[in-house]
Amino acid sequence: MPFPVHRMRRLRGSEALRSLVRETRLHPGQFILPLFVCPGEGVRREIGAMPGNHQLSVDELVKECAEAKRLGIGGVILFGLPESKDEMASGAYDDNGIVQRAIRAIRRETPGLLIATDVCNCEYTSHGHCGFVKDGDVDNDITLGWLARTAVSHARAGADMVAPSDMMDGRVGAIRKALDAGGYAGTPILAYAAKFASVFYGPFREAAESAPQFGDRRSYQMDPANGREAMREIELDLEEGADIVMVKPAMPYLDLIRQARDRFDAPIAAYQVSGEYSMIHAAARNGWIDLERAMMESLTSIVRAGAGIVLTYFAKPAARLLG
Ligand code: PBG
């Protein structure tokens, strides 16, 4: 007879008690802040659908990184907006490309801050797809070469970690091999292992100017209906040499974060994507939801589900609140 012997409310009676028995705690060191770097100087262009996030020129990016470091945030992940785009995504693997220049500047100005880079082609191709387009679809094996070159180029510029987000088959293995051959055997790979073809990337594509000009990404990103397939993707990426595996988006896929945590012993990351961020902001702007509480509850849920690392546009305000 559990009641009245057991009263679950006893441990909820004060903040001191609630804090004592709290199972999930957030720490700024587990957040990674996504940043968008663009050409120019003194550029700080707010992204309409993502309040508080900007396209930043390198000089402004460096300031943002100094702030991230001061707040104890675990690291940043860089996305580039190149000067020009072409069929071959040549801006992605150019040693003088926008991300490569940004890495060198952050290294110089903010030593000690962890710099991860998104390795993908969609910001660099004229058509906005994540690789070489042949007969109306992305060619897997040709794209692998671009990705490997990009990863090595980022490592050469000083990136601490590379994060392929393209969803080509075999890209983790191709990148690992190229990094090792290039003298970067110590550079870890954070694989966007289970990345879904999600509508929640909408605001990002405005931020990174990377929307596909025709078709969609369903021939390479995953079908949102498939959880078992997500576990296979993660398993394969680990076999190919991924050091950290990620589930993306986060909130609509908490079940898969939990399954991944239970099945694999590697660090698990989750990406709270642009649409998740924008929805919370939009509701808050309408007065329908409390922004800070929604931010903290969403992050807590993602960590409770099993993610030890969270890529989130809330990294700065959340770190400030935890600070
Ligand atoms: C690049 C990439 C995307 C995101 C991260 N890397 C966009 C896409 O796949 O279309 C989405 C991030 C977000 O929505 O916050 N391929």
Short mmCIF file of C-alpha atoms and ligand atoms in Angstrom, two decimals:
data_model
loop_
_atom_site.label_atom_id
_atom_site.label_comp_id
_atom_site.label_asym_id
_atom_site.label_seq_id
_atom_site.Cartn_x
_atom_site.Cartn_y
_atom_site.Cartn_z
CA MET A 1 0.00 0.00 0.00
CA PRO A 2 2.17 2.84 -1.25
CA PHE A 3 0.04 5.76 -0.10
CA PRO A 4 0.13 7.33 2.51
CA VAL A 5 3.55 5.84 3.35
CA HIS A 6 4.93 7.17 0.12
CA ARG A 7 4.26 10.77 -0.76
CA MET A 8 6.18 11.82 -3.85
CA ARG A 9 5.49 15.46 -3.06
CA ARG A 10 7.77 15.34 0.03
CA LEU A 11 10.88 15.87 -2.07
CA ARG A 12 9.27 18.72 -3.99
CA GLY A 13 8.55 20.87 -0.98
CA SER A 14 11.34 23.43 -1.34
CA GLU A 15 13.92 24.50 -3.89
CA ALA A 16 16.63 23.11 -1.58
CA LEU A 17 15.05 19.65 -1.66
CA ARG A 18 14.33 19.83 -5.38
CA SER A 19 17.91 20.79 -6.05
CA LEU A 20 19.20 17.97 -3.85
CA VAL A 21 17.36 15.27 -5.79
CA ARG A 22 17.69 16.80 -9.26
CA GLU A 23 18.79 14.09 -11.69
CA THR A 24 19.85 16.20 -14.65
CA ARG A 25 22.06 19.26 -14.47
CA LEU A 26 23.19 21.48 -17.28
CA HIS A 27 26.67 22.90 -17.62
CA PRO A 28 27.88 25.51 -20.14
CA GLY A 29 30.80 23.20 -20.96
CA GLN A 30 28.44 20.77 -22.66
CA PHE A 31 27.08 23.34 -25.12
CA ILE A 32 28.47 24.00 -28.58
CA LEU A 33 27.47 27.30 -30.20
CA PRO A 34 26.86 27.31 -33.98
CA LEU A 35 28.23 30.43 -35.70
CA PHE A 36 27.86 31.73 -39.25
CA VAL A 37 30.86 33.45 -40.77
CA CYS A 38 30.55 35.68 -43.82
CA PRO A 39 32.87 37.89 -45.92
CA GLY A 40 33.53 41.54 -45.15
CA GLU A 41 34.44 43.59 -42.13
CA GLY A 42 32.30 44.86 -39.31
CA VAL A 43 29.38 42.73 -40.56
CA ARG A 44 26.86 41.70 -37.92
CA ARG A 45 23.64 40.88 -39.76
CA GLU A 46 20.86 39.49 -37.58
CA ILE A 47 19.14 36.37 -38.91
CA GLY A 48 15.44 37.22 -39.02
CA ALA A 49 14.03 33.92 -37.81
CA MET A 50 16.78 33.37 -35.22
CA PRO A 51 16.84 36.33 -32.81
CA GLY A 52 20.25 36.79 -31.20
CA ASN A 53 22.07 34.99 -34.04
CA HIS A 54 23.97 36.75 -36.79
CA GLN A 55 25.96 36.34 -39.93
CA LEU A 56 29.35 37.59 -38.74
CA SER A 57 32.46 38.73 -40.56
CA VAL A 58 35.70 37.30 -39.19
CA ASP A 59 36.44 40.34 -36.99
CA GLU A 60 32.98 40.16 -35.41
CA LEU A 61 33.14 36.37 -35.14
CA VAL A 62 36.28 36.66 -33.06
CA LYS A 63 34.43 38.87 -30.55
CA GLU A 64 31.60 36.36 -30.38
CA CYS A 65 34.12 33.59 -29.69
CA ALA A 66 35.78 35.58 -26.91
CA GLU A 67 32.34 35.94 -25.31
CA ALA A 68 31.68 32.20 -25.71
CA LYS A 69 34.96 31.42 -24.02
CA ARG A 70 34.29 33.85 -21.18
CA LEU A 71 30.95 32.13 -20.57
CA GLY A 72 32.63 28.73 -20.34
CA ILE A 73 30.84 27.35 -23.40
CA GLY A 74 32.28 24.02 -24.57
CA GLY A 75 33.09 25.18 -28.07
CA VAL A 76 31.85 26.68 -31.31
CA ILE A 77 30.96 25.08 -34.62
CA LEU A 78 31.55 27.14 -37.73
CA PHE A 79 29.41 27.41 -40.85
CA GLY A 80 30.69 29.44 -43.80
CA LEU A 81 29.05 31.76 -46.29
CA PRO A 82 31.58 31.94 -49.14
CA GLU A 83 32.16 34.90 -51.48
CA SER A 84 30.95 32.80 -54.38
CA LYS A 85 29.46 29.39 -55.04
CA ASP A 86 30.05 26.95 -57.89
CA GLU A 87 29.22 23.45 -59.09
CA MET A 88 32.32 22.01 -57.45
CA ALA A 89 31.93 23.61 -53.99
CA SER A 90 35.49 24.85 -54.37
CA GLY A 91 35.07 27.38 -51.54
CA ALA A 92 34.66 24.50 -49.09
CA TYR A 93 38.18 23.07 -49.46
CA ASP A 94 40.04 26.27 -50.33
CA ASP A 95 42.82 26.83 -47.78
CA ASN A 96 41.95 30.50 -48.01
CA GLY A 97 38.20 29.92 -47.75
CA ILE A 98 35.97 31.77 -45.33
CA VAL A 99 35.95 29.07 -42.64
CA GLN A 100 39.69 28.47 -42.93
CA ARG A 101 40.37 32.20 -42.43
CA ALA A 102 37.96 32.26 -39.51
CA ILE A 103 39.67 29.31 -37.82
CA ARG A 104 43.07 30.97 -38.06
CA ALA A 105 41.70 34.21 -36.59
CA ILE A 106 39.97 32.49 -33.67
CA ARG A 107 43.08 30.41 -32.97
CA ARG A 108 45.11 33.59 -32.79
CA GLU A 109 42.66 35.72 -30.79
CA THR A 110 40.95 33.19 -28.55
CA PRO A 111 43.39 30.39 -27.80
CA GLY A 112 41.92 27.54 -25.81
CA LEU A 113 38.41 27.80 -27.27
CA LEU A 114 37.41 24.53 -28.94
CA ILE A 115 36.80 25.07 -32.65
CA ALA A 116 34.69 22.52 -34.49
CA THR A 117 33.79 22.93 -38.14
CA ASP A 118 30.79 21.78 -40.11
CA VAL A 119 32.06 19.78 -43.07
CA CYS A 120 29.50 19.97 -45.86
CA ASN A 121 29.08 21.39 -49.34
CA CYS A 122 25.58 22.86 -49.40
CA GLU A 123 26.75 26.37 -48.48
CA TYR A 124 29.32 26.21 -51.28
CA THR A 125 27.47 24.70 -54.25
CA SER A 126 25.57 26.92 -56.65
CA HIS A 127 22.60 24.52 -56.47
CA GLY A 128 22.62 24.16 -52.67
CA HIS A 129 22.93 20.39 -52.58
CA CYS A 130 25.43 18.70 -50.29
CA GLY A 131 27.63 17.28 -53.02
CA PHE A 132 28.36 16.78 -56.70
CA VAL A 133 25.12 16.60 -58.67
CA LYS A 134 25.00 14.04 -61.46
CA ASP A 135 21.77 13.16 -63.31
CA GLY A 136 19.71 15.17 -60.83
CA ASP A 137 21.04 13.46 -57.70
CA VAL A 138 24.05 13.84 -55.43
CA ASP A 139 26.84 11.46 -56.41
CA ASN A 140 28.07 9.80 -53.25
CA ASP A 141 31.59 8.72 -54.10
CA ILE A 142 32.73 11.86 -55.90
CA THR A 143 31.45 13.91 -52.96
CA LEU A 144 33.60 11.89 -50.56
CA GLY A 145 36.73 13.40 -52.10
CA TRP A 146 35.48 16.96 -51.52
CA LEU A 147 34.58 16.19 -47.92
CA ALA A 148 37.97 14.65 -47.19
CA ARG A 149 39.77 17.65 -48.70
CA THR A 150 37.60 20.05 -46.71
CA ALA A 151 38.24 18.24 -43.43
CA VAL A 152 42.01 18.24 -43.97
CA SER A 153 41.93 21.90 -44.96
CA HIS A 154 40.05 22.76 -41.74
CA ALA A 155 42.52 20.74 -39.65
CA ARG A 156 45.44 22.47 -41.37
CA ALA A 157 43.93 25.85 -40.50
CA GLY A 158 43.76 24.77 -36.86
CA ALA A 159 40.33 23.22 -36.25
CA ASP A 160 40.13 21.02 -33.14
CA MET A 161 37.38 18.79 -34.51
CA VAL A 162 35.58 18.25 -37.82
CA ALA A 163 31.88 17.50 -38.10
CA PRO A 164 30.60 16.04 -41.37
CA SER A 165 26.89 16.81 -41.86
CA ASP A 166 26.37 15.72 -45.46
CA MET A 167 25.06 12.15 -44.90
CA MET A 168 27.07 10.57 -47.72
CA ASP A 169 27.82 6.89 -47.15
CA GLY A 170 31.41 6.24 -46.14
CA ARG A 171 32.32 9.83 -45.40
CA VAL A 172 33.56 9.23 -41.88
CA GLY A 173 35.96 6.58 -43.15
CA ALA A 174 37.09 8.77 -46.05
CA ILE A 175 37.69 11.73 -43.75
CA ARG A 176 39.49 9.60 -41.14
CA LYS A 177 41.81 8.21 -43.80
CA ALA A 178 42.57 11.64 -45.24
CA LEU A 179 43.18 13.19 -41.83
CA ASP A 180 45.53 10.40 -40.84
CA ALA A 181 47.43 10.63 -44.14
CA GLY A 182 47.68 14.42 -43.76
CA GLY A 183 49.27 14.21 -40.33
CA TYR A 184 46.07 14.86 -38.37
CA ALA A 185 45.57 11.47 -36.73
CA GLY A 186 44.77 13.32 -33.50
CA THR A 187 41.86 15.33 -34.91
CA PRO A 188 38.51 13.87 -33.78
CA ILE A 189 35.41 13.45 -35.93
CA LEU A 190 32.00 14.44 -34.62
CA ALA A 191 29.68 12.66 -37.05
CA TYR A 192 26.19 13.90 -37.77
CA ALA A 193 25.39 10.19 -37.72
CA ALA A 194 21.60 10.16 -37.58
CA LYS A 195 20.60 13.27 -39.48
CA PHE A 196 17.03 13.42 -40.66
CA ALA A 197 15.53 15.17 -43.68
CA SER A 198 13.78 17.60 -41.37
CA VAL A 199 11.56 20.61 -41.92
CA PHE A 200 13.10 22.09 -38.78
CA TYR A 201 16.23 23.17 -40.69
CA GLY A 202 14.22 25.94 -42.40
CA PRO A 203 15.64 28.97 -40.57
CA PHE A 204 19.21 27.63 -40.88
CA ARG A 205 18.94 27.59 -44.64
CA GLU A 206 18.13 31.31 -44.50
CA ALA A 207 21.05 31.85 -42.11
CA ALA A 208 23.54 29.86 -44.18
CA GLU A 209 21.96 30.66 -47.56
CA SER A 210 22.04 26.96 -48.35
CA ALA A 211 18.54 25.96 -49.44
CA PRO A 212 18.58 23.47 -52.33
CA GLN A 213 17.58 25.17 -55.58
CA PHE A 214 15.74 22.06 -56.81
CA GLY A 215 14.37 18.96 -55.13
CA ASP A 216 15.12 18.16 -51.52
CA ARG A 217 17.64 16.21 -49.44
CA ARG A 218 15.64 13.01 -49.02
CA SER A 219 18.00 10.89 -51.12
CA TYR A 220 20.75 11.42 -48.53
CA GLN A 221 19.22 12.60 -45.24
CA MET A 222 17.13 10.12 -43.28
CA ASP A 223 13.40 9.47 -43.31
CA PRO A 224 11.96 10.82 -40.01
CA ALA A 225 10.02 7.57 -39.60
CA ASN A 226 13.12 5.37 -39.22
CA GLY A 227 14.56 4.75 -35.77
CA ARG A 228 16.20 1.38 -36.37
CA GLU A 229 17.95 2.78 -39.42
CA ALA A 230 19.28 5.58 -37.21
CA MET A 231 20.98 2.99 -34.99
CA ARG A 232 22.57 1.41 -38.07
CA GLU A 233 23.84 4.81 -39.22
CA ILE A 234 25.40 5.40 -35.80
CA GLU A 235 26.92 1.94 -35.68
CA LEU A 236 28.46 2.35 -39.15
CA ASP A 237 29.88 5.78 -38.33
CA LEU A 238 31.49 4.38 -35.19
CA GLU A 239 32.96 1.52 -37.20
CA GLU A 240 34.36 4.01 -39.71
CA GLY A 241 36.07 5.92 -36.92
CA ALA A 242 33.66 8.54 -35.58
CA ASP A 243 34.69 9.75 -32.11
CA ILE A 244 31.39 11.41 -31.22
CA VAL A 245 28.03 10.60 -32.82
CA MET A 246 25.14 12.99 -33.14
CA VAL A 247 21.39 12.81 -33.49
CA LYS A 248 19.79 15.73 -35.32
CA PRO A 249 17.28 17.38 -34.77
CA ALA A 250 17.01 16.92 -31.00
CA MET A 251 13.56 17.40 -29.49
CA PRO A 252 11.52 15.48 -32.09
CA TYR A 253 14.05 12.61 -31.80
CA LEU A 254 14.54 12.25 -28.03
CA ASP A 255 13.70 8.55 -28.30
CA LEU A 256 16.67 8.03 -30.59
CA ILE A 257 19.02 9.99 -28.34
CA ARG A 258 17.99 7.65 -25.51
CA GLN A 259 18.41 4.52 -27.65
CA ALA A 260 21.82 5.66 -28.81
CA ARG A 261 22.88 6.38 -25.21
CA ASP A 262 21.80 2.90 -24.13
CA ARG A 263 23.41 1.06 -27.05
CA PHE A 264 26.73 2.79 -27.64
CA ASP A 265 29.45 3.87 -25.26
CA ALA A 266 30.77 6.73 -27.38
CA PRO A 267 29.90 10.32 -26.46
CA ILE A 268 26.46 11.24 -27.81
CA ALA A 269 25.69 14.72 -29.10
CA ALA A 270 22.37 16.21 -30.15
CA TYR A 271 21.67 19.25 -32.32
CA GLN A 272 18.84 21.49 -31.19
CA VAL A 273 18.36 22.87 -34.69
CA SER A 274 17.31 26.26 -35.98
CA GLY A 275 13.59 25.44 -36.23
CA GLU A 276 13.48 24.23 -32.64
CA TYR A 277 15.09 27.51 -31.57
CA SER A 278 12.87 29.68 -33.76
CA MET A 279 9.65 28.03 -32.58
CA ILE A 280 10.46 28.79 -28.96
CA HIS A 281 11.33 32.38 -29.82
CA ALA A 282 8.21 32.85 -31.92
CA ALA A 283 5.96 31.57 -29.15
CA ALA A 284 7.73 33.77 -26.60
CA ARG A 285 7.38 36.83 -28.82
CA ASN A 286 3.65 36.20 -28.97
CA GLY A 287 3.55 36.03 -25.20
CA TRP A 288 2.49 32.37 -25.37
CA ILE A 289 5.48 30.88 -23.59
CA ASP A 290 8.21 32.02 -21.20
CA LEU A 291 11.45 32.18 -23.20
CA GLU A 292 13.94 31.36 -20.44
CA ARG A 293 11.96 28.50 -19.01
CA ALA A 294 11.30 27.01 -22.44
CA MET A 295 15.00 27.27 -23.24
CA MET A 296 16.06 25.52 -20.03
CA GLU A 297 13.33 22.88 -20.18
CA SER A 298 14.17 22.01 -23.78
CA LEU A 299 17.90 21.71 -23.02
CA THR A 300 17.25 19.70 -19.87
CA SER A 301 15.05 17.29 -21.84
CA ILE A 302 17.76 16.75 -24.45
CA VAL A 303 20.37 16.02 -21.78
CA ARG A 304 17.97 13.85 -19.78
CA ALA A 305 17.32 11.82 -22.94
CA GLY A 306 21.04 11.00 -23.01
CA ALA A 307 22.97 13.68 -24.88
CA GLY A 308 26.18 14.70 -23.15
CA ILE A 309 26.85 17.42 -25.72
CA VAL A 310 24.24 19.81 -27.14
CA LEU A 311 24.71 21.98 -30.19
CA THR A 312 22.39 24.88 -29.51
CA TYR A 313 21.72 28.47 -30.54
CA PHE A 314 20.79 29.01 -26.88
CA ALA A 315 24.38 28.34 -25.74
CA LYS A 316 25.09 31.94 -24.70
CA PRO A 317 21.85 32.83 -22.87
CA ALA A 318 21.75 29.39 -21.23
CA ALA A 319 25.37 29.70 -20.08
CA ARG A 320 24.63 33.17 -18.72
CA LEU A 321 21.69 31.82 -16.76
CA LEU A 322 23.72 28.92 -15.39
CA GLY A 323 26.74 31.16 -14.75
C1 PBG B 1 24.49 21.40 -43.64
C2 PBG B 1 23.76 21.57 -42.38
C3 PBG B 1 22.42 21.89 -42.14
C4 PBG B 1 22.27 22.04 -40.76
C5 PBG B 1 23.51 21.79 -40.20
N1 PBG B 1 24.40 21.48 -41.21
C6 PBG B 1 21.33 22.16 -43.08
C7 PBG B 1 20.77 21.09 -43.92
O1 PBG B 1 21.14 19.93 -43.84
O2 PBG B 1 19.93 21.45 -44.73
C8 PBG B 1 21.00 22.42 -40.04
C9 PBG B 1 21.21 23.13 -38.75
C10 PBG B 1 20.03 23.83 -38.20
O3 PBG B 1 18.89 23.78 -38.73
O4 PBG B 1 20.20 24.50 -37.17
N2 PBG B 1 24.16 20.28 -44.39
#
